[in-house]
Coordinates of N, CA and C and ligand atoms in Angstrom, one line a residue:
M12 N -81.6 -4.6 -39.1 CA -81.8 -5.7 -38.1 C -83.0 -6.5 -38.5
F13 N -82.8 -7.8 -38.5 CA -83.9 -8.7 -38.8 C -84.4 -9.4 -37.5
R14 N -85.6 -9.5 -37.5 CA -86.2 -10.2 -36.4 C -87.1 -11.3 -36.9
T15 N -86.9 -12.4 -36.4 CA -87.8 -13.5 -36.8 C -88.6 -14.0 -35.6
L16 N -89.8 -14.0 -35.9 CA -90.7 -14.5 -34.8 C -91.4 -15.8 -35.3
M17 N -91.1 -16.8 -34.6 CA -91.8 -18.1 -35.0 C -92.7 -18.5 -33.9
T18 N -93.9 -18.7 -34.3 CA -94.9 -19.1 -33.4 C -95.5 -20.4 -33.8
S19 N -95.5 -21.3 -33.0 CA -96.1 -22.6 -33.4 C -97.1 -23.0 -32.3
T20 N -98.3 -23.1 -32.8 CA -99.4 -23.4 -31.9 C -100.0 -24.7 -32.3
A21 N -100.1 -25.5 -31.4 CA -100.8 -26.8 -31.6 C -102.0 -26.9 -30.7
I22 N -103.1 -27.1 -31.3 CA -104.3 -27.3 -30.5 C -104.8 -28.7 -30.8
V23 N -104.9 -29.4 -29.8 CA -105.4 -30.8 -30.0 C -106.7 -30.9 -29.3
I24 N -107.7 -31.3 -30.0 CA -109.0 -31.5 -29.4 C -109.3 -33.0 -29.5
A25 N -109.6 -33.5 -28.4 CA -109.9 -34.9 -28.4 C -111.5 -35.0 -28.4
L26 N -111.9 -35.7 -29.5 CA -113.4 -35.9 -29.6 C -113.8 -37.3 -29.2
G27 N -114.8 -37.3 -28.5 CA -115.3 -38.6 -28.0 C -116.3 -39.2 -28.9
G28 N -116.4 -38.8 -30.1 CA -117.5 -39.2 -31.0 C -117.2 -40.5 -31.7
P29 N -117.9 -40.9 -32.7 CA -117.7 -42.2 -33.4 C -116.4 -42.2 -34.1
A30 N -115.9 -43.4 -34.4 CA -114.7 -43.6 -35.1 C -114.7 -42.8 -36.5
V31 N -113.6 -42.4 -37.0 CA -113.5 -41.8 -38.3 C -113.9 -42.7 -39.4
A32 N -114.7 -42.2 -40.3 CA -115.1 -43.1 -41.4 C -114.0 -43.6 -42.2
E33 N -114.1 -44.8 -42.7 CA -113.0 -45.4 -43.5 C -113.4 -45.5 -45.0
T34 N -112.4 -45.6 -45.8 CA -112.6 -45.9 -47.2 C -112.0 -47.2 -47.6
F35 N -112.8 -48.0 -48.3 CA -112.4 -49.4 -48.7 C -112.3 -49.4 -50.2
E36 N -111.3 -50.1 -50.8 CA -111.1 -50.2 -52.2 C -111.6 -51.5 -52.8
V37 N -112.3 -51.5 -53.8 CA -112.7 -52.7 -54.5 C -112.2 -52.6 -56.0
K38 N -111.6 -53.6 -56.4 CA -111.1 -53.7 -57.8 C -112.1 -54.2 -58.8
M39 N -112.3 -53.7 -59.9 CA -113.1 -54.2 -61.0 C -112.2 -54.9 -62.0
L40 N -112.3 -56.3 -62.1 CA -111.3 -57.1 -62.8 C -111.9 -58.0 -63.9
N41 N -111.1 -58.2 -64.9 CA -111.5 -59.2 -65.9 C -111.3 -60.6 -65.4
K42 N -110.3 -60.7 -64.5 CA -110.0 -62.0 -64.0 C -109.4 -61.8 -62.6
G43 N -110.0 -62.4 -61.6 CA -109.6 -62.4 -60.2 C -109.3 -63.7 -59.7
E44 N -109.0 -63.8 -58.4 CA -108.7 -65.1 -57.8 C -109.8 -66.1 -57.9
N45 N -111.0 -65.5 -57.8 CA -112.2 -66.4 -57.8 C -113.0 -66.5 -59.1
G46 N -112.4 -66.0 -60.2 CA -113.1 -66.2 -61.5 C -112.9 -65.0 -62.4
R47 N -113.7 -65.0 -63.5 CA -113.6 -64.0 -64.5 C -114.7 -63.0 -64.2
M48 N -114.5 -61.7 -64.7 CA -115.5 -60.6 -64.5 C -116.0 -60.6 -63.1
I49 N -115.2 -59.9 -62.3 CA -115.4 -60.0 -60.8 C -115.0 -58.8 -60.1
F50 N -115.7 -58.5 -59.0 CA -115.3 -57.5 -58.0 C -114.4 -58.1 -57.0
E51 N -113.4 -57.5 -56.6 CA -112.5 -58.1 -55.6 C -112.1 -57.0 -54.6
P52 N -112.6 -57.2 -53.3 CA -113.3 -58.4 -52.8 C -114.8 -58.3 -53.3
S53 N -115.5 -59.4 -53.3 CA -116.9 -59.4 -53.7 C -117.8 -59.4 -52.5
A54 N -117.3 -59.4 -51.3 CA -118.1 -59.2 -50.1 C -117.3 -58.3 -49.2
L55 N -118.1 -57.4 -48.7 CA -117.4 -56.4 -47.8 C -118.4 -56.0 -46.7
R56 N -117.8 -56.0 -45.5 CA -118.7 -55.5 -44.4 C -118.0 -54.2 -43.9
I57 N -118.8 -53.1 -43.8 CA -118.4 -51.8 -43.4 C -119.3 -51.2 -42.4
A58 N -118.9 -50.1 -41.8 CA -119.8 -49.4 -40.9 C -120.5 -48.3 -41.6
A59 N -121.7 -47.9 -41.1 CA -122.5 -46.8 -41.6 C -121.6 -45.6 -41.7
G60 N -121.6 -44.9 -42.8 CA -120.8 -43.7 -43.0 C -119.5 -44.0 -43.7
D61 N -119.1 -45.3 -43.9 CA -117.9 -45.6 -44.6 C -118.1 -45.5 -46.1
T62 N -117.0 -45.4 -46.8 CA -117.0 -45.2 -48.2 C -116.3 -46.4 -49.0
V63 N -116.9 -46.8 -50.1 CA -116.3 -47.8 -51.0 C -115.8 -47.1 -52.2
K64 N -114.6 -47.3 -52.6 CA -114.1 -46.7 -53.9 C -113.9 -47.9 -54.9
F65 N -114.6 -47.8 -56.0 CA -114.5 -48.8 -57.0 C -113.4 -48.4 -58.0
L66 N -112.4 -49.2 -58.1 CA -111.2 -49.0 -58.9 C -111.3 -49.6 -60.3
A67 N -111.1 -48.8 -61.3 CA -111.1 -49.3 -62.7 C -109.8 -50.0 -63.0
T68 N -109.5 -51.1 -62.3 CA -108.2 -51.8 -62.4 C -108.1 -52.3 -63.9
D69 N -109.2 -53.0 -64.3 CA -109.3 -53.4 -65.7 C -110.3 -52.5 -66.3
L70 N -110.3 -52.4 -67.7 CA -111.2 -51.5 -68.3 C -112.5 -52.2 -68.7
G71 N -113.6 -51.4 -68.9 CA -114.8 -52.0 -69.4 C -115.8 -52.3 -68.4
H72 N -115.6 -51.9 -67.2 CA -116.5 -52.2 -66.1 C -117.1 -50.9 -65.4
N73 N -118.2 -51.1 -64.7 CA -118.7 -50.0 -63.9 C -119.3 -50.6 -62.6
A74 N -119.7 -49.7 -61.7 CA -120.3 -50.1 -60.5 C -121.6 -49.3 -60.3
E75 N -122.6 -50.1 -60.1 CA -123.9 -49.4 -59.8 C -124.8 -50.3 -58.9
S76 N -125.7 -49.7 -58.2 CA -126.6 -50.4 -57.3 C -127.5 -51.3 -58.1
V77 N -128.0 -52.3 -57.5 CA -129.0 -53.2 -58.1 C -130.4 -52.9 -57.5
K78 N -131.3 -52.6 -58.4 CA -132.7 -52.3 -58.0 C -133.2 -53.3 -57.0
G79 N -133.8 -52.9 -55.9 CA -134.4 -53.8 -55.0 C -133.5 -54.5 -54.1
M80 N -132.2 -54.2 -54.2 CA -131.2 -54.8 -53.3 C -130.5 -53.8 -52.5
M81 N -131.3 -53.0 -51.8 CA -130.8 -51.9 -50.9 C -131.9 -51.8 -49.8
P82 N -131.4 -51.3 -48.6 CA -132.4 -51.0 -47.6 C -133.3 -49.9 -48.1
E83 N -134.5 -49.9 -47.5 CA -135.5 -48.9 -47.9 C -135.0 -47.5 -47.6
G84 N -135.2 -46.6 -48.5 CA -134.7 -45.2 -48.2 C -133.3 -44.9 -48.7
A85 N -132.5 -46.0 -49.0 CA -131.2 -45.7 -49.4 C -131.1 -45.2 -50.9
E86 N -130.1 -44.4 -51.2 CA -130.0 -43.8 -52.5 C -129.3 -44.8 -53.4
S87 N -129.8 -44.9 -54.7 CA -129.1 -45.7 -55.7 C -127.9 -44.9 -56.2
F88 N -127.0 -45.6 -56.8 CA -125.8 -45.0 -57.4 C -125.5 -45.7 -58.7
K89 N -124.8 -45.0 -59.6 CA -124.5 -45.5 -60.9 C -123.2 -44.9 -61.5
G90 N -122.1 -45.7 -61.6 CA -120.9 -45.2 -62.2 C -120.9 -45.4 -63.7
K91 N -120.2 -44.6 -64.4 CA -120.1 -44.8 -65.9 C -119.0 -45.9 -66.1
I92 N -119.0 -46.5 -67.3 CA -118.0 -47.4 -67.6 C -116.6 -46.8 -67.4
N93 N -115.7 -47.5 -66.8 CA -114.3 -47.0 -66.5 C -114.3 -45.9 -65.4
E94 N -115.4 -45.6 -64.9 CA -115.4 -44.5 -63.9 C -115.1 -45.0 -62.5
E95 N -114.2 -44.4 -61.8 CA -113.9 -44.8 -60.4 C -114.7 -43.9 -59.5
I96 N -115.8 -44.5 -59.0 CA -116.7 -43.8 -58.1 C -116.4 -44.1 -56.7
E97 N -116.7 -43.2 -55.8 CA -116.7 -43.4 -54.4 C -118.1 -43.3 -53.9
V98 N -118.5 -44.3 -53.2 CA -119.9 -44.4 -52.7 C -119.9 -44.4 -51.2
T99 N -120.6 -43.5 -50.6 CA -120.7 -43.5 -49.1 C -122.0 -44.2 -48.8
F100 N -122.0 -45.0 -47.8 CA -123.1 -45.8 -47.4 C -123.6 -45.3 -46.0
P101 N -124.5 -44.4 -45.9 CA -125.0 -43.9 -44.6 C -126.0 -44.8 -43.9
E102 N -126.7 -45.6 -44.7 CA -127.8 -46.4 -44.2 C -127.3 -47.9 -43.9
A103 N -127.6 -48.4 -42.7 CA -127.2 -49.8 -42.4 C -128.1 -50.7 -43.2
G104 N -127.6 -51.9 -43.6 CA -128.3 -52.9 -44.3 C -127.5 -53.5 -45.4
F105 N -128.1 -54.3 -46.3 CA -127.4 -55.0 -47.3 C -127.6 -54.4 -48.7
Y106 N -126.5 -54.3 -49.5 CA -126.6 -53.6 -50.8 C -126.0 -54.6 -51.8
G107 N -126.7 -54.7 -53.0 CA -126.2 -55.4 -54.1 C -125.5 -54.4 -55.1
V108 N -124.4 -54.7 -55.6 CA -123.7 -53.9 -56.5 C -123.4 -54.7 -57.8
Q109 N -123.6 -54.1 -58.9 CA -123.4 -54.8 -60.2 C -122.5 -54.0 -61.1
C110 N -121.8 -54.8 -62.0 CA -121.3 -54.2 -63.2 C -122.3 -54.5 -64.3
K111 N -122.9 -53.4 -64.9 CA -124.0 -53.6 -65.8 C -123.6 -54.5 -67.0
P112 N -122.5 -54.2 -67.7 CA -122.3 -55.1 -68.9 C -122.0 -56.5 -68.5
H113 N -121.6 -56.8 -67.3 CA -121.3 -58.2 -67.0 C -122.2 -58.8 -65.9
F114 N -123.3 -58.2 -65.7 CA -124.3 -58.7 -64.7 C -124.6 -60.1 -64.9
A115 N -124.9 -60.5 -66.2 CA -125.3 -61.8 -66.5 C -124.2 -62.8 -66.3
M116 N -123.0 -62.3 -66.3 CA -121.8 -63.2 -66.1 C -121.5 -63.3 -64.6
G117 N -122.3 -62.6 -63.8 CA -122.1 -62.7 -62.3 C -121.2 -61.7 -61.8
M118 N -121.0 -60.6 -62.5 CA -120.1 -59.5 -61.9 C -120.9 -58.7 -60.9
V119 N -121.0 -59.2 -59.7 CA -121.8 -58.5 -58.6 C -121.0 -58.6 -57.3
M120 N -121.4 -57.8 -56.4 CA -120.8 -57.9 -55.0 C -121.8 -57.5 -54.0
A121 N -121.6 -57.9 -52.8 CA -122.5 -57.6 -51.7 C -121.8 -56.7 -50.7
V122 N -122.4 -55.6 -50.3 CA -121.9 -54.8 -49.2 C -122.8 -54.8 -48.0
A123 N -122.3 -55.2 -46.9 CA -123.1 -55.2 -45.7 C -122.7 -54.0 -44.8
V124 N -123.7 -53.2 -44.5 CA -123.3 -52.0 -43.7 C -123.9 -52.2 -42.3
G125 N -123.1 -52.1 -41.3 CA -123.5 -52.3 -39.9 C -123.3 -53.7 -39.5
D126 N -124.0 -54.1 -38.4 CA -123.7 -55.3 -37.7 C -124.7 -56.5 -38.1
E127 N -125.8 -56.2 -38.7 CA -126.8 -57.2 -39.0 C -126.1 -58.4 -39.7
A128 N -126.3 -59.6 -39.2 CA -125.6 -60.7 -39.7 C -126.1 -61.3 -41.0
I129 N -127.5 -61.3 -41.1 CA -128.1 -62.0 -42.2 C -128.9 -61.1 -43.1
A130 N -128.8 -61.2 -44.4 CA -129.5 -60.4 -45.3 C -131.0 -60.7 -45.2
P131 N -131.9 -59.7 -45.4 CA -133.3 -60.0 -45.4 C -133.7 -61.0 -46.6
D132 N -134.7 -61.7 -46.4 CA -135.2 -62.7 -47.5 C -135.4 -62.0 -48.8
S133 N -135.8 -60.8 -48.7 CA -136.1 -60.0 -50.0 C -134.9 -59.8 -50.8
F134 N -133.7 -59.9 -50.2 CA -132.5 -59.5 -50.9 C -132.3 -60.3 -52.2
L135 N -132.6 -61.5 -52.2 CA -132.3 -62.4 -53.4 C -133.6 -62.7 -54.1
E136 N -134.7 -62.0 -53.8 CA -136.0 -62.4 -54.3 C -136.3 -61.9 -55.7
G137 N -135.6 -60.8 -56.1 CA -135.8 -60.3 -57.4 C -135.3 -61.2 -58.5
R138 N -135.5 -60.8 -59.7 CA -135.1 -61.6 -60.9 C -133.6 -61.3 -61.1
L139 N -132.8 -62.4 -60.9 CA -131.4 -62.3 -61.1 C -130.9 -63.3 -62.1
P140 N -129.9 -63.0 -62.9 CA -129.3 -64.0 -63.8 C -128.7 -65.1 -62.9
K141 N -128.7 -66.3 -63.3 CA -128.3 -67.5 -62.5 C -126.9 -67.2 -61.9
K142 N -126.0 -66.8 -62.8 CA -124.6 -66.6 -62.3 C -124.5 -65.5 -61.3
A143 N -125.3 -64.4 -61.4 CA -125.3 -63.3 -60.5 C -125.8 -63.8 -59.1
K144 N -126.9 -64.6 -59.2 CA -127.5 -65.1 -57.9 C -126.4 -66.0 -57.2
E145 N -125.7 -66.9 -58.0 CA -124.7 -67.7 -57.3 C -123.6 -66.9 -56.7
R146 N -123.2 -65.8 -57.4 CA -122.1 -65.0 -56.8 C -122.6 -64.2 -55.6
F147 N -123.9 -63.8 -55.6 CA -124.4 -63.1 -54.5 C -124.5 -64.1 -53.3
E148 N -124.9 -65.3 -53.5 CA -125.0 -66.3 -52.4 C -123.7 -66.5 -51.8
E149 N -122.7 -66.7 -52.7 CA -121.3 -66.9 -52.3 C -120.8 -65.7 -51.4
A150 N -121.1 -64.5 -51.9 CA -120.7 -63.3 -51.2 C -121.3 -63.2 -49.9
L151 N -122.6 -63.4 -49.8 CA -123.3 -63.3 -48.5 C -122.8 -64.3 -47.5
S152 N -122.4 -65.5 -48.0 CA -121.9 -66.5 -47.1 C -120.5 -66.1 -46.6
G153 N -119.8 -65.2 -47.3 CA -118.5 -64.8 -46.9 C -118.5 -63.6 -46.0
L154 N -119.7 -63.1 -45.6 CA -119.7 -61.9 -44.8 C -119.6 -62.2 -43.3
Ligands
LIG2 CU1 -117.7 -55.8 -65.6

């Protein structure tokens, strides 16, 4: 005689905490809608605790933070060439991201974390290649 006992228990706990963190994808491209050697999108607004995944859609790129273009206390990050890294941004503020080999060609993006509308003056104060600065300015205006 066989006896089968099936028990199914579902426990649903409703949490009133903050929204679940999201993951956003950014492509690293040789050619995008807005030019060559480019992050797409090149401007992103996310919430603190969200993650950005950098996709090696085209080869030969990396994603790393730009020195001096982060809120104080935030941790820098650096992906290897062709590495798809996931970066979580716990600190609110503005972040500059670069592809090291194509920095001078303007392969940069801006990530705004939180609600602050305008980047601090210091964000673009550092030494930047002309094309990188232009792309940053473009990105900031699109946030
Ligand atoms: Cu690149």
